[in-house]
Amino acid sequence: MTTTDKSEKASYEGSCQCGAIAFRATLALDAPFQCNCSRCRRLNAVMASVAGSDFTLLRGADTLKTFRFNSHTIAHNFCPECGIEPFAQGADRDGNAMYVVNVHCLEGAVYDKNAITHFNGADF
Ligand SMILES: [Zn+2]
């Protein structure tokens, strides 16, 4: 699904490359970001935040592997078959689940490359 107004939330299906992990996420694509931490720098992923209530894992709960590093607060979920990390899971300050999805894993997602902001994860 695409939307012309990027500040408006839309529902997307997302997956790893082989499809073993699949999810549905409802989000706006007006604030894509990249991060310079030791992991994101290697993945070169463009990401977007999703509220816990706007994320549904459709497939792969028993398949995905989780990698944690540094403070171990973020679950980096990747597919052991194809190696792609379609999303990570963390929590906000109140302890509510939140997700960061790999925008390039969303079907039909269109975003403005000039809108990408840079998160200084390397200093966390
Ligand atoms: Zn896969």
XYZ file of C-alpha atoms and ligand atoms in Angstrom:
125
model
C 0.000 0.000 0.000
C 1.257 3.489 -0.712
C 0.072 6.837 0.450
C 0.776 10.257 -1.007
C 0.802 11.964 2.391
C 3.785 10.473 4.205
C 2.745 11.878 7.562
C -0.379 9.734 7.414
C -0.190 6.252 8.857
C -0.623 3.344 6.484
C -0.547 -0.399 6.956
C 2.327 -2.362 5.414
C 3.254 -5.997 5.235
C 6.876 -6.635 5.977
C 9.111 -9.690 5.797
C 12.634 -11.005 5.664
C 13.953 -12.002 2.248
C 12.795 -15.642 2.325
C 9.470 -14.859 4.008
C 9.940 -17.009 7.093
C 9.402 -13.867 9.193
C 6.426 -11.697 8.303
C 4.633 -8.879 10.068
C 2.100 -6.129 9.612
C 2.941 -2.618 10.752
C 0.963 0.600 10.671
C 3.187 3.634 10.508
C 3.932 6.952 8.887
C 7.022 7.155 6.701
C 7.686 10.834 7.334
C 10.591 10.247 9.742
C 12.901 7.554 8.379
C 16.252 7.357 10.111
C 19.630 5.734 9.970
C 21.878 4.985 12.903
C 25.659 4.930 13.155
C 26.037 2.249 15.833
C 28.282 -0.737 15.209
C 25.352 -2.836 13.944
C 23.272 -0.363 11.914
C 26.383 0.961 10.216
C 27.048 -2.536 8.902
C 23.435 -3.164 7.898
C 23.051 0.294 6.327
C 19.364 -0.002 7.163
C 16.817 2.778 6.895
C 14.409 2.431 9.788
C 11.126 3.766 11.119
C 9.511 3.528 14.553
C 6.253 1.673 15.161
C 4.165 1.663 18.327
C 3.697 -1.744 19.906
C -0.052 -1.588 19.277
C 0.609 -0.989 15.566
C 2.786 -4.055 15.068
C 1.668 -7.643 14.544
C 4.019 -10.540 13.977
C 2.305 -12.753 11.403
C 4.907 -15.468 10.970
C 8.274 -16.499 12.333
C 7.969 -16.244 16.128
C 9.576 -19.670 16.472
C 12.028 -19.123 13.627
C 13.630 -15.775 14.295
C 16.890 -15.401 16.150
C 17.593 -12.476 18.425
C 20.882 -10.644 18.766
C 21.518 -8.266 21.660
C 24.550 -6.103 22.299
C 25.692 -3.093 24.305
C 22.916 -2.458 26.879
C 20.999 -5.531 25.640
C 17.745 -3.548 25.742
C 16.974 -3.939 22.037
C 16.124 -7.309 20.506
C 17.543 -7.360 16.991
C 15.458 -10.026 15.288
C 16.857 -11.664 12.204
C 16.091 -14.669 10.050
C 18.552 -17.563 10.486
C 17.699 -18.761 6.966
C 18.205 -15.644 4.827
C 20.047 -13.444 7.307
C 17.849 -10.366 6.977
C 16.865 -8.307 10.035
C 13.359 -7.008 9.307
C 12.682 -5.489 12.720
C 13.954 -4.850 16.203
C 11.970 -4.656 19.407
C 12.513 -2.452 22.413
C 10.538 -0.457 24.929
C 9.838 3.195 25.512
C 10.584 4.928 28.825
C 7.300 3.705 30.287
C 8.087 0.122 29.391
C 5.635 -0.093 26.495
C 6.746 -2.295 23.623
C 7.914 -0.475 20.553
C 9.382 -1.605 17.303
C 11.786 -0.333 14.742
C 11.214 -1.748 11.302
C 13.647 -1.970 8.408
C 11.833 0.206 5.851
C 13.339 -1.751 2.964
C 11.558 -4.880 4.240
C 8.106 -3.256 3.827
C 6.095 -4.047 0.710
C 5.307 -0.930 -1.297
C 6.918 1.505 1.104
C 7.884 4.816 -0.454
C 9.881 7.365 1.477
C 11.783 10.541 0.813
C 15.531 9.900 1.058
C 16.025 13.587 1.850
C 13.870 13.144 4.957
C 16.277 10.625 6.518
C 17.585 11.780 9.862
C 20.695 10.398 11.534
C 20.584 8.878 14.992
C 23.851 8.919 16.895
C 23.610 5.380 18.234
C 27.388 5.033 18.295
C 27.537 7.139 21.473
C 24.968 5.075 23.366
Zn 14.298 -15.193 5.933
